[in-house]
Short mmCIF file of C-alpha atoms in Angstrom, two decimals:
data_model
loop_
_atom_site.label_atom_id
_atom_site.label_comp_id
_atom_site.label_asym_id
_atom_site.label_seq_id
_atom_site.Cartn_x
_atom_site.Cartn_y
_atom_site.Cartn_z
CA UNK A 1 -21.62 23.67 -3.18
CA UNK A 2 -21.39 21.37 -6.02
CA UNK A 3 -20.17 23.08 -9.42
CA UNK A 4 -22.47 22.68 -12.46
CA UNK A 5 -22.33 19.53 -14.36
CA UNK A 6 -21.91 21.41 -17.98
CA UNK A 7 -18.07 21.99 -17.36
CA UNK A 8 -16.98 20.11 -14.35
CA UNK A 9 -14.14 21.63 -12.89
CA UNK A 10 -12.04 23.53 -15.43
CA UNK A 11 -10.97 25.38 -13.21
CA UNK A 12 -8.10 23.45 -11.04
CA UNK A 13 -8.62 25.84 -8.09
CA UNK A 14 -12.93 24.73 -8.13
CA UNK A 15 -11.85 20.96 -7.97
CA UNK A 16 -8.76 21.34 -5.16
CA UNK A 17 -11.49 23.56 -3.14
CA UNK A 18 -14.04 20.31 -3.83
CA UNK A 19 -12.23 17.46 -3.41
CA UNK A 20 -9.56 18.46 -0.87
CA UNK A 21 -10.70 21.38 0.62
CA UNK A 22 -14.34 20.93 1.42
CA UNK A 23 -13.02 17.39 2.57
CA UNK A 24 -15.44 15.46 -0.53
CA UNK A 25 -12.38 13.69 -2.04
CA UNK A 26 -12.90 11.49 -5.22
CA UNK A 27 -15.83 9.91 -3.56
CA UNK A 28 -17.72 13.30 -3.74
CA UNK A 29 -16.83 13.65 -7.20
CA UNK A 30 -17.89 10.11 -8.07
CA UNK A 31 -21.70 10.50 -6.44
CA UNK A 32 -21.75 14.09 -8.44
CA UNK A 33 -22.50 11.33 -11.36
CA UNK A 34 -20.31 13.31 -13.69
CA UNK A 35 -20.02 11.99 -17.50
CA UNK A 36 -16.54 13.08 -18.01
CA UNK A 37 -13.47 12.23 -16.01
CA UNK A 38 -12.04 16.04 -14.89
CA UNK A 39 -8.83 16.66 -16.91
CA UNK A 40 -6.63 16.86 -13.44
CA UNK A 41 -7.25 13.16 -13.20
CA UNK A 42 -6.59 12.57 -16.86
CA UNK A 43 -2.84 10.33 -17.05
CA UNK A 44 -0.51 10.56 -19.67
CA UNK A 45 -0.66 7.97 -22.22
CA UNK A 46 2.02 5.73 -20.97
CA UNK A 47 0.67 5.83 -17.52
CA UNK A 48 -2.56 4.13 -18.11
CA UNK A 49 -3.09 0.51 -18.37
CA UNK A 50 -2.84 -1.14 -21.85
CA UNK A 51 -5.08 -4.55 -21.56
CA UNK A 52 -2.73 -5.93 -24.22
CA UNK A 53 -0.20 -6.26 -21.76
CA UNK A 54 -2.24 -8.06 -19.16
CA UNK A 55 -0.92 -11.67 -19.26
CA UNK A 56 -4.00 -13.66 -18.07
CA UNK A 57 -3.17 -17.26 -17.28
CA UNK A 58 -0.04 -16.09 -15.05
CA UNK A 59 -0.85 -15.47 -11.29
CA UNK A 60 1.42 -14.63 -8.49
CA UNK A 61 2.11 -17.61 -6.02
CA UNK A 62 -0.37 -18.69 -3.79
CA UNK A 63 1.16 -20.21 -0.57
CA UNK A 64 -0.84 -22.04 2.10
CA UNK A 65 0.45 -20.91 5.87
CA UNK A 66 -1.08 -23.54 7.59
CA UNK A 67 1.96 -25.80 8.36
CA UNK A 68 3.95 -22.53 8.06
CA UNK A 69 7.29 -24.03 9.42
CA UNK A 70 7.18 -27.51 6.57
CA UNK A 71 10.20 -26.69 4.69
CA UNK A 72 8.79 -26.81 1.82
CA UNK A 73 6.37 -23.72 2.87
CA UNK A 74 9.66 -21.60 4.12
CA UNK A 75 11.53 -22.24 0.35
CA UNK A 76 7.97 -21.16 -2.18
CA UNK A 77 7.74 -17.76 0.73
CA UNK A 78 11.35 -17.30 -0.52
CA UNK A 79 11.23 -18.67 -4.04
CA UNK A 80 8.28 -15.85 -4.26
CA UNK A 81 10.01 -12.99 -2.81
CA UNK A 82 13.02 -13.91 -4.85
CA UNK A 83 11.54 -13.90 -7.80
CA UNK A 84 8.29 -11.92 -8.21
CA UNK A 85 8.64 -9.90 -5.26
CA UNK A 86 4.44 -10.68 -4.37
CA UNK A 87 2.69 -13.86 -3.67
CA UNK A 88 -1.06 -14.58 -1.85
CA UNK A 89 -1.11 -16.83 1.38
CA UNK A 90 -4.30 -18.79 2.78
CA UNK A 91 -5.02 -20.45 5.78
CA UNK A 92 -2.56 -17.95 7.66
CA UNK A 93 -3.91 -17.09 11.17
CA UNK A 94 -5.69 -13.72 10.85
CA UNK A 95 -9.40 -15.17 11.23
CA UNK A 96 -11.69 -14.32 8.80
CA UNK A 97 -14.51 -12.73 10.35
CA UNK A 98 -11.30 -9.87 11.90
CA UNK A 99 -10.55 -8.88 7.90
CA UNK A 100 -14.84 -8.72 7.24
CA UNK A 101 -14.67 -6.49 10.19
CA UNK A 102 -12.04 -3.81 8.83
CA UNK A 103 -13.77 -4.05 5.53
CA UNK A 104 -16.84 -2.73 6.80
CA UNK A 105 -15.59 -0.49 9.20
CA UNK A 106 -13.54 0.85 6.19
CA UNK A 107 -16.64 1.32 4.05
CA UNK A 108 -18.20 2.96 7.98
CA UNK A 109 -15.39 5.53 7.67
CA UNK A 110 -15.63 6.67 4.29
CA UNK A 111 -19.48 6.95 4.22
CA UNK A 112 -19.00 9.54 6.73
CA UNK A 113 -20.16 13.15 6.07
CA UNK A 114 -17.63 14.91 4.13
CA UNK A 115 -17.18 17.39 7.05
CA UNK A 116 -16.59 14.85 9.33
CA UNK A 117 -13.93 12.94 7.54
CA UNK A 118 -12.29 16.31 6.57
CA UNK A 119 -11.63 16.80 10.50
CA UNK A 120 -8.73 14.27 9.86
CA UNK A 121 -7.43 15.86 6.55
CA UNK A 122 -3.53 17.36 6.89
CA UNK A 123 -4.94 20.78 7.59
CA UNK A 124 -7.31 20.08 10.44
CA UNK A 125 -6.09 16.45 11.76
CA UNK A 126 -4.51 16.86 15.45
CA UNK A 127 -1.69 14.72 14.67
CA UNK A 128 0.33 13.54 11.40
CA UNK A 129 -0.02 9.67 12.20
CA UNK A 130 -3.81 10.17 11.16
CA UNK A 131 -4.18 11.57 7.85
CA UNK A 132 -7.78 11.43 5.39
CA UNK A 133 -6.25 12.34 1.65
CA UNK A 134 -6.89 12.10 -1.82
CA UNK A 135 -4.24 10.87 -4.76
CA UNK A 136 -0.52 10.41 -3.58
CA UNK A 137 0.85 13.88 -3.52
CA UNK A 138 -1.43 16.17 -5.02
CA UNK A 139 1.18 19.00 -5.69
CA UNK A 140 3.79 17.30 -6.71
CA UNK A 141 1.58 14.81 -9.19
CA UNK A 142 1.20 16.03 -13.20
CA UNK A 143 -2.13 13.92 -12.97
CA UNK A 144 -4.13 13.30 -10.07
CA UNK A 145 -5.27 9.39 -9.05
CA UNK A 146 -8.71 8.14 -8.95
CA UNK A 147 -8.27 7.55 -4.84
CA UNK A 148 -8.88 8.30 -1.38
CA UNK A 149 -7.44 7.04 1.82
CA UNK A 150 -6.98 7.34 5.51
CA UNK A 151 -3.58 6.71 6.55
CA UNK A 152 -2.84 5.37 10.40
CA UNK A 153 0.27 5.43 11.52
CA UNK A 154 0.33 3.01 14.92
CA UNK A 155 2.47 4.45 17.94
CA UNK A 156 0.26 3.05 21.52
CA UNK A 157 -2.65 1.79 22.09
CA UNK A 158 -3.35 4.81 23.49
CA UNK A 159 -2.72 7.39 21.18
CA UNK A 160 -5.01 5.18 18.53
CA UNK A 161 -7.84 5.35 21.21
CA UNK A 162 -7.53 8.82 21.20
CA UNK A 163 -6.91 10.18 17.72
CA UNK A 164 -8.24 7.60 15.26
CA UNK A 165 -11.75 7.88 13.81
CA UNK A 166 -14.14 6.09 16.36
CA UNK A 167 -16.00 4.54 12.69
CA UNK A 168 -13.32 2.33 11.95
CA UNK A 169 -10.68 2.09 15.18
CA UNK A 170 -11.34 -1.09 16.95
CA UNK A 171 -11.32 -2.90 13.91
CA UNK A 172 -7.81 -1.62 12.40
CA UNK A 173 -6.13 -2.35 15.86
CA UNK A 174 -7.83 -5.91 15.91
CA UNK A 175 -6.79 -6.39 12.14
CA UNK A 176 -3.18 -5.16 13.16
CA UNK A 177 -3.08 -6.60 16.50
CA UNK A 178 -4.18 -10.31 14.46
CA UNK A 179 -1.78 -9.78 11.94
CA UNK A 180 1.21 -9.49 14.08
CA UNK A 181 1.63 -13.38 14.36
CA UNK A 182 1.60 -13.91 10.37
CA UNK A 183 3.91 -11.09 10.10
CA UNK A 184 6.48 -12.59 12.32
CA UNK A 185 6.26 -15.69 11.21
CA UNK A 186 6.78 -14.52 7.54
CA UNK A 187 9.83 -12.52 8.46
CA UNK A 188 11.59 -15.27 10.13
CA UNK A 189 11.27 -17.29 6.63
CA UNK A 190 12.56 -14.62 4.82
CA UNK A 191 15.43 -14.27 7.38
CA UNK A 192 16.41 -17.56 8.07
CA UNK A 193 16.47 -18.09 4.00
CA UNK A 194 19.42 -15.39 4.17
CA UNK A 195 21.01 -16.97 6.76
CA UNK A 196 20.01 -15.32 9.31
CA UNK A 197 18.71 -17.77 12.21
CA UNK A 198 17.31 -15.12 15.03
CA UNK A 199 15.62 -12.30 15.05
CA UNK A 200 17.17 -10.19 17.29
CA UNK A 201 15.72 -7.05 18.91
CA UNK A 202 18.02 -4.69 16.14
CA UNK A 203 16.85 -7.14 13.81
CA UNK A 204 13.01 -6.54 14.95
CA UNK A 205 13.03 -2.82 15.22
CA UNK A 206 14.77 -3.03 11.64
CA UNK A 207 12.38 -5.18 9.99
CA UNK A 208 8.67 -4.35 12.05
CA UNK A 209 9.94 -1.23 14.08
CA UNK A 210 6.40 0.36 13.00
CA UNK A 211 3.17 -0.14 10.93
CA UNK A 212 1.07 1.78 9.20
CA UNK A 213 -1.93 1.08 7.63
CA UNK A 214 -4.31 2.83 4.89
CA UNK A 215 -7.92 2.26 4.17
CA UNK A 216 -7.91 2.68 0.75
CA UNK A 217 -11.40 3.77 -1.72
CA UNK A 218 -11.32 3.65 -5.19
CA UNK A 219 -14.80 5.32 -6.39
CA UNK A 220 -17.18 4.47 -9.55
CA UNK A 221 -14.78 6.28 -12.44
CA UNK A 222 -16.96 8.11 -15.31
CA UNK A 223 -13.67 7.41 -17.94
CA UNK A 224 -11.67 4.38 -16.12
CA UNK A 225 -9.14 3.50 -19.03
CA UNK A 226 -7.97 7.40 -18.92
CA UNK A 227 -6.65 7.81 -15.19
CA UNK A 228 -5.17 5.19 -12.23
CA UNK A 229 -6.11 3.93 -8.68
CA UNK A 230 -2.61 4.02 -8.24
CA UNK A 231 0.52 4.80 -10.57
CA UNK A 232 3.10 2.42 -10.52
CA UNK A 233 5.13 1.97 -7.68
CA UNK A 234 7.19 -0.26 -5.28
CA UNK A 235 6.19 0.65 -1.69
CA UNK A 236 8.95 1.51 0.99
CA UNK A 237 8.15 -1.04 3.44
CA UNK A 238 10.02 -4.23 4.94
CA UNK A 239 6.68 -5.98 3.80
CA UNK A 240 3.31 -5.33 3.05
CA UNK A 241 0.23 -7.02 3.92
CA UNK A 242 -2.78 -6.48 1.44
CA UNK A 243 -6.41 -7.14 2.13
CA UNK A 244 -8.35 -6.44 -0.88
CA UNK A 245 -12.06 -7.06 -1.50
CA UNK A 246 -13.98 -9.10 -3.97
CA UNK A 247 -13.78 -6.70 -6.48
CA UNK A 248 -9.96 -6.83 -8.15
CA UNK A 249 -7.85 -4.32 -9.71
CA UNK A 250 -4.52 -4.69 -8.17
CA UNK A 251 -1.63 -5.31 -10.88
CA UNK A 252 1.92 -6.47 -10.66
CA UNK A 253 4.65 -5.84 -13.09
CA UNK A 254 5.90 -9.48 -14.34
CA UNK A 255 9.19 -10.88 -15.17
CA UNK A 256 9.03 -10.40 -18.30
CA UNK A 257 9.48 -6.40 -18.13
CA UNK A 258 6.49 -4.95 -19.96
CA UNK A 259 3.57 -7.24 -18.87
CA UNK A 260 1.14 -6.91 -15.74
CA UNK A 261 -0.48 -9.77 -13.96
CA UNK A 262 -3.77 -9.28 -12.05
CA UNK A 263 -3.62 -10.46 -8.58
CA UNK A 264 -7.45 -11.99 -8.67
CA UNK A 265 -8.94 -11.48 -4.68
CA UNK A 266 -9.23 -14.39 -2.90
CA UNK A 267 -11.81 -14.97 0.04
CA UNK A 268 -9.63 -14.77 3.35
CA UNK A 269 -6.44 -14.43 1.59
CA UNK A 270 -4.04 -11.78 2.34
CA UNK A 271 -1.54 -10.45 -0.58
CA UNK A 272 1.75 -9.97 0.56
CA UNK A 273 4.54 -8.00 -1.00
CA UNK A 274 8.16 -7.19 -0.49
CA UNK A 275 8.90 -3.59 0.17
CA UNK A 276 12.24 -1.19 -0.81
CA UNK A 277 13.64 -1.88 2.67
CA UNK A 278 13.77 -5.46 2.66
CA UNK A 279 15.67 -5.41 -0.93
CA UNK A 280 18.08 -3.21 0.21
CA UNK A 281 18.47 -5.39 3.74
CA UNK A 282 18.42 -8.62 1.93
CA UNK A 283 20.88 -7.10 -0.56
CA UNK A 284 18.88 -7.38 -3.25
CA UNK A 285 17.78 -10.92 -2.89
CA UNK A 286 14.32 -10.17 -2.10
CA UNK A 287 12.91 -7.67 -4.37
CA UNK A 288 10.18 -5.19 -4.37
CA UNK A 289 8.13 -5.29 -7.34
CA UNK A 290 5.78 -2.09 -9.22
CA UNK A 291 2.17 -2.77 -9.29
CA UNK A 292 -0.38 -0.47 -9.95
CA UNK A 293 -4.18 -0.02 -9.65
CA UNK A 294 -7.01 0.21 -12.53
CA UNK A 295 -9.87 2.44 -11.31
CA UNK A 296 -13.43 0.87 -11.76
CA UNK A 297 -16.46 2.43 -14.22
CA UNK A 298 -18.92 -0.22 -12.41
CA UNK A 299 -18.03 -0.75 -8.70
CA UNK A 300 -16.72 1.04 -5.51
CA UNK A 301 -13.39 -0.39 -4.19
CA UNK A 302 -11.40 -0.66 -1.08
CA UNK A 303 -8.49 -1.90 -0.20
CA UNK A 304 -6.58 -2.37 3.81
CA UNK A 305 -2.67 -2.18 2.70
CA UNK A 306 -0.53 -2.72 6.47
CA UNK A 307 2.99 -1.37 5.77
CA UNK A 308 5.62 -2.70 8.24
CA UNK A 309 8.70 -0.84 8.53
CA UNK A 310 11.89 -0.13 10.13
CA UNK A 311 11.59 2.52 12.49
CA UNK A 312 11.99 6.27 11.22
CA UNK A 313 15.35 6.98 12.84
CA UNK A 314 16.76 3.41 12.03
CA UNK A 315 20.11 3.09 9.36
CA UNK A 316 18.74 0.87 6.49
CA UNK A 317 21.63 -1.21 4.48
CA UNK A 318 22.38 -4.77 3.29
CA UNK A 319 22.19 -6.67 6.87
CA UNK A 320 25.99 -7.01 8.33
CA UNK A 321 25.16 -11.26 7.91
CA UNK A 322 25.32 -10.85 4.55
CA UNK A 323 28.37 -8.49 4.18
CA UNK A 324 30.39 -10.67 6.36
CA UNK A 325 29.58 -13.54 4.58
CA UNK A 326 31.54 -11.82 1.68
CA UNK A 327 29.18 -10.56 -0.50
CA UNK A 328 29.53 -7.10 -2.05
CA UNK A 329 27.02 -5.16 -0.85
CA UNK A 330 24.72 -2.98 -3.90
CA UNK A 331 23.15 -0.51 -1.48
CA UNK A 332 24.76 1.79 0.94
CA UNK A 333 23.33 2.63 5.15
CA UNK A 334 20.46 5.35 4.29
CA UNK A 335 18.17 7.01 7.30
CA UNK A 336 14.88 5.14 6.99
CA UNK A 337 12.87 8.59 7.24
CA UNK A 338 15.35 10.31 4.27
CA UNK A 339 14.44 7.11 1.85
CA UNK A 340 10.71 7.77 3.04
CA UNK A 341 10.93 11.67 2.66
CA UNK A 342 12.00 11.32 -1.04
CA UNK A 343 9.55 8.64 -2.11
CA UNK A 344 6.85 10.97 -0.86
CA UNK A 345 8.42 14.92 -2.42
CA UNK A 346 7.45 12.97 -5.83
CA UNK A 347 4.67 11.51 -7.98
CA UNK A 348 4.54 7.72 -8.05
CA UNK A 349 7.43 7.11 -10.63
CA UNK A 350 7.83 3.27 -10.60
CA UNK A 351 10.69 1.97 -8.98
CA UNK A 352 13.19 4.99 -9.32
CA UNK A 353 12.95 5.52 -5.30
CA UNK A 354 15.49 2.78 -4.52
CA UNK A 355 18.11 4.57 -7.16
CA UNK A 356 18.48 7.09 -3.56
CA UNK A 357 19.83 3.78 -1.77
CA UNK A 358 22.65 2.30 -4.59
CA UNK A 359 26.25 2.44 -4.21
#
């Protein structure tokens, strides 16, 4: 049952039993139509976005894939992770109608009943690859985040036929599935602009060993300038491949230290970003970059983030390549699933989770 609208959730215990609980997440507490933001959600003051900082006529690159192999294609993909660590491609081979498809299925899934999406929550899902939550991590977090997701992590065809929501399943694997030919081609860019002319199968497992993806939704917000989508944050993939909607809100820290630049959606453009483990493999010639998310007083949101990774048990480090070419390398070998583990005991703190990598 819904609390009463006079003093909406005071009481931390009411809104963890709402929202997380009962399975309603931030979407429930959006249609409640409440007037005030609950104080849980409220961020400190240096946490939310200050529009002053917002550099407008700066954008991130935007690269067209479709002669993907053109030199001059291979040097702005590594000019871009180089140097702002994000950058939009078109014309890349992921047909359009495959990234319409997950966005509706991803609105399918999260119109669900709350029960029904709750089945999936960490109490109640039959597996951890499949996970419906709210915020980051709620228990470690001072201030909650205007968000909820479901979180996918891909081992077989068949386990995804058998444990992911039937709402939105054939469209994730199609959008993964499609997006397996843009990844690869991206990573051998990135590799062969370190020097590093094939891909082997170490080299695969290290860089795409598995995906995950999220289905991100970022609810109406009754007091949007007091809380975050997202806090600030570099992610701890290889890469990640962003499709946002038409809506906007995504944020990227800039060169210049203190300013953000909004990444403005593009029709059949996916964002693409370089992760933790592809800094510390590229030796920190690639670099993952914070960005953030605004949450939205006027419009619903989502967002279809795939995070490719090195595989859980896999030794991340600067690749041997690049230590045997002489240079001195910054991080040391850390277990991929140790550097994941301690990005997610913590609240989204910016970029402090590669600190657990440096020499």
């Amino acid at each position: 049952m819904a609390p009463t609208l006079a003093e909406p959730f005071a009481d931390s215990s009411a809104l963890t039993e709402f929202v997380i609980n009962q399975g309603n997440g931030v979407k429930g507490l959006s249609e409640l139509g409440l007037r005030a933001l609950p104080k849980q959600y409220i961020q400190p003051l240096e946490e939310r976005m200050c529009m002053t900082n917002i550099v407008p006529q700066d954008s991130i690159p935007i690269i067209d894939m479709s002669n993907w192999e053109d030199p001059q294609v291979a040097k702005s993909i590594c000019d871009a992770a180089s140097k702002w660590g994000f950058f939009q491609i078109v014309n890349h081979d992921v047909p359009v109608q495959v990234l319409e498809n997950v966005k509706e299925a991803t609105y399918r899934f999260f119109g669900l009943p709350a029960e029904e999406k709750n089945k999936y929550s960490k109490e109640h899902s039959f597996s951890n690859n499949v996970r419906f939550g709210t915020s980051f991590t709620p228990q470690a977090e001072k201030a909650l985040e205007w968000k909820d997701y479901l979180s996918l992590f891909y081992v077989s065809e068949e386990e995804a036929f058998a444990l992911w929501p039937p709402a939105c399943r054939d469209q994730v694997l199609d959008y993964m599935t499609k997006s397996e030919v843009v990844i690869k081609q991206l990573l051998q860019v990135l590799m062969k602009g370190l020097n590093v002319t094939e891909i082997d199968q170490t080299n695969e497992s290290l860089l795409m060993g598995s995906m995950r993806t999220n289905l991100n939704y970022y609810p109406i917000c009754p007091n949007p300038e007091l809380t975050v989508g997202v806090g600030r944050h570099s992610d701890v993939s290889t890469l990640t491949i962003l499709l946002q909607d038409e809506i906007g809100g995504l944020f990227v820290r800039g060169n210049q230290g203190d300013d953000w630049i909004h990444v403005p959606p593009i029709k059949g453009s996916l964002v693409i970003n370089v992760g933790d483990a592809l800094q510390i493999l590229s030796n920190g010639r690639y670099r993952s970059v914070e960005h953030r998310v605004v949450a939205n007083g006027s419009k619903n949101r989502i967002s279809v983030p795939i995070f490719v990774n090195p595989k859980p048990g896999d030794m991340i480090g600067p690749l041997p390549e690049l230590v045997a070419s002489g240079e001195n390398p910054i991080y040391k070998q850390v277990l991929y699933s140790d550097y994941v583990k301690h990005f997610f005991r913590k609240a989204h703190d910016g970029k402090k989770t590669v600190e657990f990598a440096e020499l």
